[in-house]
């Protein structure tokens, strides 16, 4: 004991810090998924990201960025309006890293398996921090929007793809890189965007907006896609924060939301007063125009949630391997083995679904069936993985006992973050209705799901998919049973992917517990099976370093 450093006891039976590992190289699930997708030439980038995510340094930045939350500066010291948000330096470190790695741009630059390659990076990133994922994903999803706005796209598109993070506000030409946000939700309606009241009036070649937005995340973004009303109906506009002459556009930040989670990211309430804006797409077609952006952010949420489940599982496995109770390591206690095995099935099923969706995005340009699959699987996967994340995060937290429920544990942050994914970018009911719309609009969409599920050659999966098909055929059943139908399709897809790509005993446990067991309980950790087989499922999921 050193002088002045007195302790009353020796610290025993605590897990060592879970850091210093490589979340890419040590994760055989992820490596296999990327190999299946045909992602090549990314080894160095994935390894670099995997090491950063697993490092104590990155975890420290993530903790600081979320503890010291963004502050709104409405005015400067002389009383002039500023409308800026000040972030903790760690937030900028993380943003610089994410943007520098092309987390937002890779899918638009690569030729081979572009969405899968980017999904690999995003899956890793979301094992670290989610506040930064919000501006990253909106910036990623801005590229299809620029295709609908060729007059604006020029410098903006180039600067999005430049992989340079510059947090200062300024003219687009003066900045090495830019980030883009989206401002749609108003007080009277978020899901139902037909309720938008912000008004747009023509002013020469531009427009003036007057109104408000009730949620506008990442308000220090360089520009926003937004919605406003013209005589033809709700219309999409592009609103830069800095105008061509270098002056600030009239975007007034009213307040920052005090959020349950996602705390490193600022989410604001804003007002437009004669704000300069440029038309995107056709007047009156704002919602279909912006849906393209939302479709890509929904895809990102699927990948993010799969990564978050992996992070939760890793923490639980690590703790259970190092902590002992009642004479055995937790991982050797049969009930805990059951819980860990169930968490592993959930995380692997999520990962497989996310990367299958990424592959469908990759193939969409040249394969009609994959395009159908991508369209319909995005809301299906978004609904189901978001619904599963909160119980997974809570159960993983409980595996750590009291250590899980304190702010020093990354699980506290992950737990608070979990429900948000189900709310934004389409809340559960809205997402299920969207999936049903896609299924009813095109018989090929259901056929694409059924064909994919049939590849597993398992009668239990076929039965579940056929049941969903019958429900869909009856509009009254479909209207009230939307969630059950979407869940059945998601589970059918996950089970088929598990059968084809996972270990046979894990795949069988997934099918028994999720498709055909009437005896299983509703909580996680109620799988059938003996301690040895459940322990093997959990052991297979563990990162070697954990
Ligand atoms: C942290 C955070 C950040 C956000 N950032 C942004 C942002 O940057 N930009 C932006 O534009 N928005 C943002 N939002 C807003 C978000 O997209 C909306 O909150 C979301 O779309 C839901 O809209 P709402 O809050 O108006 O709820 P409502 O639309 O009122 O929905 C309430 C509930 O009703 C359900 N519901 C709605 N319609 C139906 C129906 N037809 N049938 C059955 N149930 C239905 C919904 O599923 C939901 O459960 C953010 C939200 C949060 C929490």
Coordinates of C-alpha atoms in Angstrom, one line a residue, residues 8-503:
X8 CA -10.0 -1.0 3.9
X9 CA -10.1 -4.2 1.9
X10 CA -8.8 -6.1 -1.1
X11 CA -11.1 -5.8 -4.2
X12 CA -12.1 -9.3 -5.2
X13 CA -14.4 -11.0 -7.7
X14 CA -14.9 -8.0 -9.9
X15 CA -14.6 -8.4 -13.7
X16 CA -11.7 -6.6 -15.3
X17 CA -12.6 -3.7 -17.5
X18 CA -13.9 -4.9 -20.8
X19 CA -11.6 -3.0 -23.2
X20 CA -8.5 -3.4 -25.2
X21 CA -10.2 -5.9 -27.6
X22 CA -10.9 -5.8 -31.3
X23 CA -14.6 -5.9 -31.9
X24 CA -14.1 -6.8 -35.6
X25 CA -11.2 -9.3 -35.7
X26 CA -12.5 -11.2 -32.7
X27 CA -16.1 -11.4 -33.9
X28 CA -16.5 -14.5 -36.2
X29 CA -20.2 -13.7 -36.8
X30 CA -19.4 -10.4 -38.3
X31 CA -16.5 -11.6 -40.3
X32 CA -18.6 -14.4 -41.8
X33 CA -21.4 -12.0 -42.6
X34 CA -19.0 -9.7 -44.4
X35 CA -17.4 -12.6 -46.3
X36 CA -20.8 -13.8 -47.4
X37 CA -21.6 -10.3 -48.7
X38 CA -18.4 -10.3 -50.8
X39 CA -16.9 -7.4 -49.0
X40 CA -13.2 -7.3 -49.9
X41 CA -10.4 -4.9 -49.4
X42 CA -11.7 -3.5 -46.1
X43 CA -9.7 -5.5 -43.6
X44 CA -7.5 -2.6 -42.5
X45 CA -10.5 -0.3 -42.1
X46 CA -12.6 -2.8 -40.1
X47 CA -9.6 -3.7 -37.9
X48 CA -8.9 -0.1 -37.2
X49 CA -12.5 0.6 -36.3
X50 CA -12.8 -2.7 -34.3
X51 CA -9.7 -1.7 -32.2
X52 CA -10.9 1.8 -31.7
X53 CA -14.4 0.7 -30.6
X54 CA -12.9 -1.8 -28.1
X55 CA -10.3 0.7 -26.8
X56 CA -10.4 2.4 -23.3
X57 CA -9.8 5.7 -25.1
X58 CA -13.0 5.4 -27.2
X59 CA -15.1 4.3 -24.3
X60 CA -13.9 7.2 -22.3
X61 CA -14.8 9.7 -25.1
X62 CA -18.2 8.1 -25.3
X63 CA -18.8 8.4 -21.6
X64 CA -17.7 12.0 -21.5
X65 CA -19.7 13.1 -24.5
X66 CA -22.8 11.7 -22.9
X67 CA -22.1 13.0 -19.3
X68 CA -21.3 16.6 -20.4
X69 CA -24.3 17.2 -22.6
X70 CA -24.6 19.8 -25.4
X71 CA -25.5 23.3 -24.3
X72 CA -27.6 25.8 -26.3
X73 CA -26.1 29.3 -26.8
X74 CA -29.0 31.4 -28.0
X75 CA -27.0 34.7 -27.8
X76 CA -23.5 36.0 -27.6
X77 CA -22.3 38.2 -24.7
X78 CA -23.4 41.3 -26.5
X79 CA -26.9 40.1 -27.0
X80 CA -26.6 39.1 -30.6
X81 CA -28.4 35.9 -31.7
X82 CA -26.0 33.0 -32.0
X83 CA -28.3 29.9 -32.2
X84 CA -25.4 27.5 -31.7
X85 CA -24.9 24.4 -29.7
X86 CA -21.6 23.7 -27.8
X87 CA -20.6 20.1 -27.4
X88 CA -18.1 18.4 -25.2
X89 CA -14.7 18.0 -27.0
X90 CA -15.1 14.2 -26.8
X91 CA -18.2 14.5 -29.1
X92 CA -16.1 16.2 -31.7
X93 CA -13.4 13.5 -31.3
X94 CA -16.0 10.8 -32.0
X95 CA -17.7 12.7 -34.9
X96 CA -14.3 13.3 -36.5
X97 CA -13.5 9.7 -36.3
X98 CA -16.9 8.5 -37.6
X99 CA -17.0 10.9 -40.5
X100 CA -13.3 10.4 -41.3
X101 CA -13.9 6.6 -41.6
X102 CA -16.6 7.3 -44.1
X103 CA -19.4 5.9 -41.9
X104 CA -21.8 8.2 -43.7
X105 CA -20.4 8.0 -47.2
X106 CA -18.9 4.5 -47.9
X107 CA -22.1 3.2 -49.5
X108 CA -22.1 5.9 -52.1
X109 CA -18.4 5.4 -53.0
X110 CA -17.7 1.7 -53.2
X111 CA -18.5 -0.5 -56.2
X112 CA -18.6 -3.9 -54.5
X113 CA -21.1 -4.6 -51.7
X114 CA -21.2 -0.9 -50.8
X115 CA -24.1 -1.2 -48.3
X116 CA -22.7 -4.3 -46.6
X117 CA -19.3 -2.8 -46.3
X118 CA -20.7 0.3 -44.7
X119 CA -23.0 -1.8 -42.5
X120 CA -19.8 -3.5 -41.2
X121 CA -18.5 -0.1 -40.0
X122 CA -21.8 1.0 -38.6
X123 CA -22.3 -2.3 -36.8
X124 CA -19.0 -1.7 -35.1
X125 CA -19.6 2.0 -34.4
X126 CA -22.9 1.3 -32.7
X127 CA -21.2 -1.0 -30.2
X128 CA -19.6 2.3 -28.9
X129 CA -21.9 5.3 -29.1
X130 CA -25.2 6.3 -30.6
X131 CA -25.5 10.1 -30.2
X132 CA -23.0 10.5 -33.1
X133 CA -24.9 7.9 -35.2
X134 CA -27.8 10.4 -35.6
X135 CA -26.0 13.0 -37.6
X136 CA -24.0 10.3 -39.4
X137 CA -27.1 8.5 -40.6
X138 CA -28.9 11.7 -41.7
X139 CA -25.9 12.7 -43.6
X140 CA -25.7 9.3 -45.2
X141 CA -29.4 9.4 -46.2
X142 CA -29.0 12.9 -47.7
X143 CA -27.3 11.6 -50.8
X144 CA -30.5 10.1 -52.4
X145 CA -32.2 13.4 -51.6
X146 CA -29.6 15.4 -53.6
X147 CA -30.4 13.2 -56.6
X148 CA -33.9 14.8 -56.4
X149 CA -32.4 18.3 -56.2
X150 CA -29.8 18.6 -59.0
X151 CA -29.7 22.4 -58.8
X152 CA -28.6 22.3 -55.2
X153 CA -26.5 19.1 -55.2
X154 CA -23.2 20.3 -56.6
X155 CA -20.9 21.5 -53.8
X156 CA -23.2 20.0 -51.1
X157 CA -23.0 16.4 -52.4
X158 CA -19.2 16.8 -52.9
X159 CA -18.7 18.0 -49.4
X160 CA -20.8 15.2 -47.9
X161 CA -18.7 12.7 -49.7
X162 CA -15.4 14.4 -48.6
X163 CA -15.2 12.5 -45.3
X164 CA -14.1 15.6 -43.4
X165 CA -15.7 16.8 -40.2
X166 CA -15.8 20.5 -39.6
X167 CA -18.1 21.5 -36.7
X168 CA -18.0 25.3 -37.5
X169 CA -20.8 26.9 -39.3
X170 CA -19.8 28.5 -42.6
X171 CA -20.5 28.7 -46.4
X172 CA -20.5 25.3 -48.0
X173 CA -17.6 26.3 -50.3
X174 CA -15.5 27.3 -47.3
X175 CA -15.8 24.0 -45.5
X176 CA -13.9 20.8 -46.1
X177 CA -17.0 18.7 -45.3
X178 CA -20.6 19.1 -44.2
X179 CA -23.3 17.2 -42.3
X180 CA -27.0 17.3 -43.1
X181 CA -30.1 17.0 -40.9
X182 CA -33.8 16.5 -41.4
X183 CA -36.5 18.6 -39.8
X184 CA -40.0 17.3 -40.3
X185 CA -41.8 16.8 -37.0
X186 CA -44.1 19.6 -35.8
X187 CA -46.0 19.9 -32.5
X188 CA -49.3 18.8 -34.0
X189 CA -47.9 15.8 -35.8
X190 CA -44.8 13.7 -36.3
X191 CA -46.0 10.4 -37.8
X192 CA -48.8 12.2 -39.7
X193 CA -46.8 14.7 -41.7
X194 CA -49.8 15.8 -43.6
X195 CA -50.4 18.0 -40.6
X196 CA -47.4 20.2 -41.3
X197 CA -48.2 23.9 -40.8
X198 CA -45.0 25.6 -41.6
X199 CA -45.7 27.8 -44.6
X200 CA -43.5 28.4 -47.6
X201 CA -43.9 31.5 -49.9
X202 CA -42.0 32.1 -53.1
X203 CA -39.3 34.8 -53.1
X204 CA -37.7 34.9 -56.6
X205 CA -35.9 31.7 -57.3
X206 CA -35.9 30.8 -53.5
X207 CA -38.6 30.5 -50.9
X208 CA -39.3 31.8 -47.4
X209 CA -40.4 29.6 -44.6
X210 CA -42.4 30.6 -41.5
X211 CA -43.3 28.1 -38.8
X212 CA -41.6 25.7 -36.4
X213 CA -40.2 22.2 -36.0
X214 CA -40.7 20.4 -32.7
X215 CA -37.8 18.0 -33.1
X216 CA -34.7 18.9 -35.0
X217 CA -31.7 16.7 -34.1
X218 CA -28.1 17.7 -34.7
X219 CA -29.0 21.4 -35.1
X220 CA -25.4 22.3 -35.9
X221 CA -25.7 20.4 -39.2
X222 CA -24.9 22.6 -42.2
X223 CA -28.3 22.2 -43.8
X224 CA -31.6 20.4 -43.3
X225 CA -34.2 18.8 -45.5
X226 CA -37.5 20.1 -44.2
X227 CA -41.2 20.2 -45.0
X228 CA -43.5 23.2 -45.5
X229 CA -46.9 23.8 -47.0
X230 CA -47.6 25.5 -50.3
X231 CA -50.9 25.7 -52.1
X232 CA -50.3 22.3 -53.8
X233 CA -49.7 20.6 -50.4
X234 CA -46.8 19.6 -48.1
X235 CA -43.5 20.1 -50.0
X236 CA -39.8 19.3 -49.4
X237 CA -37.3 22.1 -49.0
X238 CA -33.5 22.5 -48.5
X239 CA -32.5 24.9 -45.7
X240 CA -28.8 25.8 -45.3
X241 CA -27.7 27.2 -42.0
X242 CA -25.3 29.7 -43.7
X243 CA -26.2 31.5 -46.8
X244 CA -24.1 32.1 -49.9
X245 CA -23.1 35.6 -48.7
X246 CA -21.8 34.2 -45.4
X247 CA -24.7 35.4 -43.3
X248 CA -26.7 33.1 -41.0
X249 CA -30.0 31.8 -42.3
X250 CA -32.9 32.6 -40.0
X251 CA -33.1 29.4 -38.0
X252 CA -33.8 30.1 -34.3
X253 CA -33.0 27.4 -31.8
X254 CA -35.6 27.7 -29.1
X255 CA -34.7 24.9 -26.7
X256 CA -32.8 21.6 -26.5
X257 CA -34.8 18.6 -25.5
X258 CA -33.9 17.0 -22.2
X259 CA -33.9 13.4 -23.4
X260 CA -34.0 10.0 -21.7
X261 CA -30.9 8.9 -23.7
X262 CA -29.0 9.9 -26.8
X263 CA -27.6 12.6 -24.7
X264 CA -24.4 13.4 -26.5
X265 CA -26.5 14.5 -29.5
X266 CA -28.5 17.7 -29.3
X267 CA -32.1 17.6 -30.3
X268 CA -33.7 21.0 -30.6
X269 CA -37.0 22.9 -31.1
X270 CA -36.5 25.4 -33.9
X271 CA -38.4 28.3 -35.5
X272 CA -38.3 29.6 -39.1
X273 CA -38.9 33.3 -39.6
X274 CA -38.6 34.3 -43.2
X275 CA -36.0 31.5 -43.5
X276 CA -34.4 31.1 -47.0
X277 CA -35.1 27.7 -48.5
X278 CA -34.9 25.9 -51.9
X279 CA -37.4 23.6 -53.4
X280 CA -36.7 19.9 -53.5
X281 CA -38.8 17.7 -55.8
X282 CA -42.3 18.7 -56.9
X283 CA -44.6 21.1 -55.0
X284 CA -47.1 19.0 -53.0
X285 CA -44.9 15.9 -53.2
X286 CA -42.9 16.6 -50.0
X287 CA -43.8 13.4 -48.1
X288 CA -42.9 10.9 -50.9
X289 CA -39.8 12.9 -51.6
X290 CA -38.6 12.7 -48.0
X291 CA -39.6 9.1 -47.5
X292 CA -36.6 8.1 -49.6
X293 CA -34.4 9.7 -46.9
X294 CA -36.4 8.0 -44.1
X295 CA -36.1 4.6 -45.8
X296 CA -32.3 4.9 -45.6
X297 CA -32.3 6.0 -42.0
X298 CA -34.5 3.1 -41.2
X299 CA -32.0 0.7 -42.7
X300 CA -29.3 2.3 -40.6
X301 CA -31.4 1.8 -37.4
X302 CA -31.6 -1.9 -38.2
X303 CA -27.8 -2.2 -38.4
X304 CA -27.3 0.0 -35.4
X305 CA -29.7 -2.0 -33.3
X306 CA -28.0 -5.2 -34.3
X307 CA -24.6 -3.7 -33.2
X308 CA -26.2 -2.5 -29.9
X309 CA -27.4 -6.0 -29.2
X310 CA -23.9 -7.3 -29.8
X311 CA -22.5 -4.8 -27.4
X312 CA -25.0 -5.7 -24.7
X313 CA -24.3 -9.4 -25.2
X314 CA -20.5 -8.9 -25.1
X315 CA -20.8 -7.0 -21.8
X316 CA -23.0 -9.8 -20.3
X317 CA -20.7 -12.6 -21.5
X318 CA -17.6 -10.8 -20.2
X319 CA -19.1 -10.2 -16.8
X320 CA -20.5 -13.7 -16.4
X321 CA -17.1 -15.3 -17.2
X322 CA -15.3 -13.3 -14.6
X323 CA -17.8 -13.0 -11.7
X324 CA -18.5 -15.9 -9.3
X325 CA -21.5 -16.5 -7.1
X326 CA -22.4 -19.5 -5.0
X327 CA -19.2 -21.3 -5.7
X328 CA -19.2 -21.1 -9.5
X329 CA -18.5 -18.6 -12.2
X330 CA -21.8 -17.1 -13.4
X331 CA -21.4 -18.5 -16.8
X332 CA -21.4 -22.0 -15.3
X333 CA -24.6 -21.5 -13.5
X334 CA -27.2 -23.3 -15.6
X335 CA -29.9 -20.6 -15.3
X336 CA -27.3 -17.9 -16.3
X337 CA -26.2 -20.1 -19.2
X338 CA -29.8 -20.1 -20.4
X339 CA -30.0 -16.3 -20.2
X340 CA -26.7 -15.8 -22.0
X341 CA -27.7 -18.4 -24.7
X342 CA -31.0 -16.6 -25.3
X343 CA -29.3 -13.2 -25.6
X344 CA -26.8 -14.8 -28.0
X345 CA -29.6 -16.1 -30.2
X346 CA -31.3 -12.7 -30.2
X347 CA -28.1 -10.9 -31.1
X348 CA -27.1 -13.3 -33.8
X349 CA -30.6 -13.4 -35.3
X350 CA -30.5 -9.5 -35.4
X351 CA -27.1 -9.4 -37.0
X352 CA -28.0 -11.9 -39.7
X353 CA -31.2 -10.0 -40.5
X354 CA -29.3 -6.7 -40.7
X355 CA -26.7 -8.0 -43.0
X356 CA -29.3 -9.8 -45.2
X357 CA -31.0 -6.4 -45.6
X358 CA -27.7 -4.8 -46.4
X359 CA -27.1 -7.4 -49.1
X360 CA -30.6 -6.6 -50.5
X361 CA -29.6 -2.9 -50.7
X362 CA -26.4 -4.0 -52.5
X363 CA -28.3 -6.0 -55.1
X364 CA -31.2 -3.7 -55.6
X365 CA -29.8 -1.8 -58.6
X366 CA -29.7 -5.0 -60.8
X367 CA -32.1 -7.5 -59.2
X368 CA -35.8 -6.9 -59.1
X369 CA -36.5 -9.5 -56.4
X370 CA -33.8 -8.0 -54.1
X371 CA -35.3 -4.6 -54.7
X372 CA -38.7 -5.9 -53.5
X373 CA -37.0 -7.6 -50.6
X374 CA -35.1 -4.4 -49.6
X375 CA -38.3 -2.3 -49.7
X376 CA -40.3 -4.6 -47.5
X377 CA -37.7 -6.0 -45.3
X378 CA -36.6 -2.5 -44.1
X379 CA -39.7 -1.7 -42.1
X380 CA -40.1 -5.4 -41.0
X381 CA -36.6 -5.5 -39.6
X382 CA -36.9 -2.0 -38.2
X383 CA -40.0 -2.9 -36.3
X384 CA -38.8 -6.2 -34.9
X385 CA -35.3 -5.5 -33.9
X386 CA -36.3 -2.3 -32.2
X387 CA -39.0 -4.2 -30.3
X388 CA -36.4 -6.7 -29.1
X389 CA -33.6 -4.3 -28.2
X390 CA -35.1 -2.9 -25.0
X391 CA -35.6 -6.4 -23.4
X392 CA -32.2 -7.5 -24.6
X393 CA -30.5 -4.4 -23.1
X394 CA -32.4 -4.8 -19.8
X395 CA -31.6 -8.5 -19.5
X396 CA -27.9 -7.8 -20.3
X397 CA -27.8 -5.1 -17.7
X398 CA -29.3 -7.5 -15.1
X399 CA -26.5 -10.0 -15.9
X400 CA -24.1 -7.5 -14.4
X401 CA -26.2 -7.2 -11.2
X402 CA -25.9 -3.8 -9.5
X403 CA -22.8 -3.0 -11.6
X404 CA -25.0 -2.9 -14.7
X405 CA -27.3 -0.3 -13.2
X406 CA -24.7 2.5 -12.5
X407 CA -23.7 5.2 -14.9
X408 CA -20.2 3.9 -15.2
X409 CA -21.5 0.8 -17.0
X410 CA -22.0 1.3 -20.8
X411 CA -25.2 -0.7 -20.4
X412 CA -26.8 2.2 -18.6
X413 CA -26.4 4.3 -21.7
X414 CA -27.4 1.5 -24.0
X415 CA -30.5 0.8 -22.0
X416 CA -31.6 4.5 -22.2
X417 CA -30.9 4.6 -25.9
X418 CA -32.8 1.4 -26.7
X419 CA -36.5 2.7 -26.9
X420 CA -35.5 5.7 -29.0
X421 CA -34.9 3.5 -32.0
X422 CA -38.5 2.3 -31.9
X423 CA -39.8 5.9 -31.7
X424 CA -38.0 7.9 -34.3
X425 CA -37.9 7.2 -38.1
X426 CA -41.4 5.7 -37.8
X427 CA -42.8 4.4 -34.5
X428 CA -43.8 0.8 -34.3
X429 CA -47.4 1.0 -35.4
X430 CA -46.6 3.3 -38.3
X431 CA -43.7 1.1 -39.4
X432 CA -46.0 -2.0 -39.3
X433 CA -48.6 -0.2 -41.4
X434 CA -45.8 0.8 -43.8
X435 CA -44.7 -2.8 -44.1
X436 CA -48.3 -3.9 -44.8
X437 CA -48.7 -1.2 -47.4
X438 CA -45.6 -2.5 -49.2
X439 CA -46.9 -6.0 -49.0
X440 CA -50.3 -5.2 -50.3
X441 CA -49.0 -3.0 -53.1
X442 CA -46.8 -5.8 -54.6
X443 CA -47.4 -9.5 -54.5
X444 CA -43.6 -9.9 -55.4
X445 CA -42.7 -8.4 -52.0
X446 CA -44.4 -11.2 -50.1
X447 CA -43.0 -13.7 -52.6
X448 CA -39.5 -12.4 -52.0
X449 CA -39.8 -13.0 -48.3
X450 CA -41.4 -16.4 -48.7
X451 CA -38.7 -17.5 -51.3
X452 CA -35.9 -16.4 -48.9
X453 CA -37.5 -18.2 -46.0
X454 CA -38.1 -21.3 -48.0
X455 CA -34.3 -21.7 -48.6
X456 CA -34.0 -23.0 -45.1
X457 CA -36.3 -26.0 -45.9
X458 CA -38.0 -26.0 -42.5
X459 CA -41.7 -26.7 -42.1
X460 CA -41.9 -24.5 -39.0
X461 CA -40.7 -21.5 -40.9
X462 CA -42.9 -22.2 -43.9
X463 CA -45.9 -22.5 -41.6
X464 CA -45.2 -19.2 -39.9
X465 CA -44.8 -17.4 -43.3
X466 CA -47.9 -19.0 -44.7
X467 CA -49.9 -17.9 -41.6
X468 CA -48.8 -14.3 -42.2
X469 CA -49.8 -14.6 -45.9
X470 CA -53.3 -15.8 -44.9
X471 CA -53.7 -12.9 -42.4
X472 CA -52.6 -10.4 -45.1
X473 CA -55.3 -11.7 -47.5
X474 CA -58.0 -10.5 -45.1
X475 CA -57.9 -6.7 -44.7
X476 CA -59.8 -6.7 -41.4
X477 CA -57.4 -9.2 -39.8
X478 CA -54.4 -7.3 -41.3
X479 CA -55.6 -4.0 -39.9
X480 CA -55.6 -5.1 -36.2
X481 CA -53.0 -7.8 -36.6
X482 CA -50.3 -5.7 -38.3
X483 CA -47.8 -6.2 -35.5
X484 CA -48.3 -10.0 -35.4
X485 CA -47.9 -10.3 -39.2
X486 CA -44.7 -8.3 -39.3
X487 CA -43.3 -10.2 -36.3
X488 CA -44.1 -13.5 -38.0
X489 CA -42.3 -12.4 -41.2
X490 CA -39.3 -11.1 -39.2
X491 CA -39.0 -14.3 -37.2
X492 CA -39.4 -16.4 -40.2
X493 CA -36.6 -14.6 -42.0
X494 CA -34.4 -14.7 -38.9
X495 CA -35.0 -18.4 -38.3
X496 CA -34.2 -19.1 -42.0
X497 CA -31.0 -17.2 -41.8
X498 CA -30.0 -18.9 -38.5
X499 CA -30.7 -22.3 -40.2
X500 CA -28.5 -21.4 -43.1
X501 CA -25.7 -19.6 -41.5
X502 CA -25.5 -20.4 -37.7
X503 CA -24.4 -23.4 -35.8

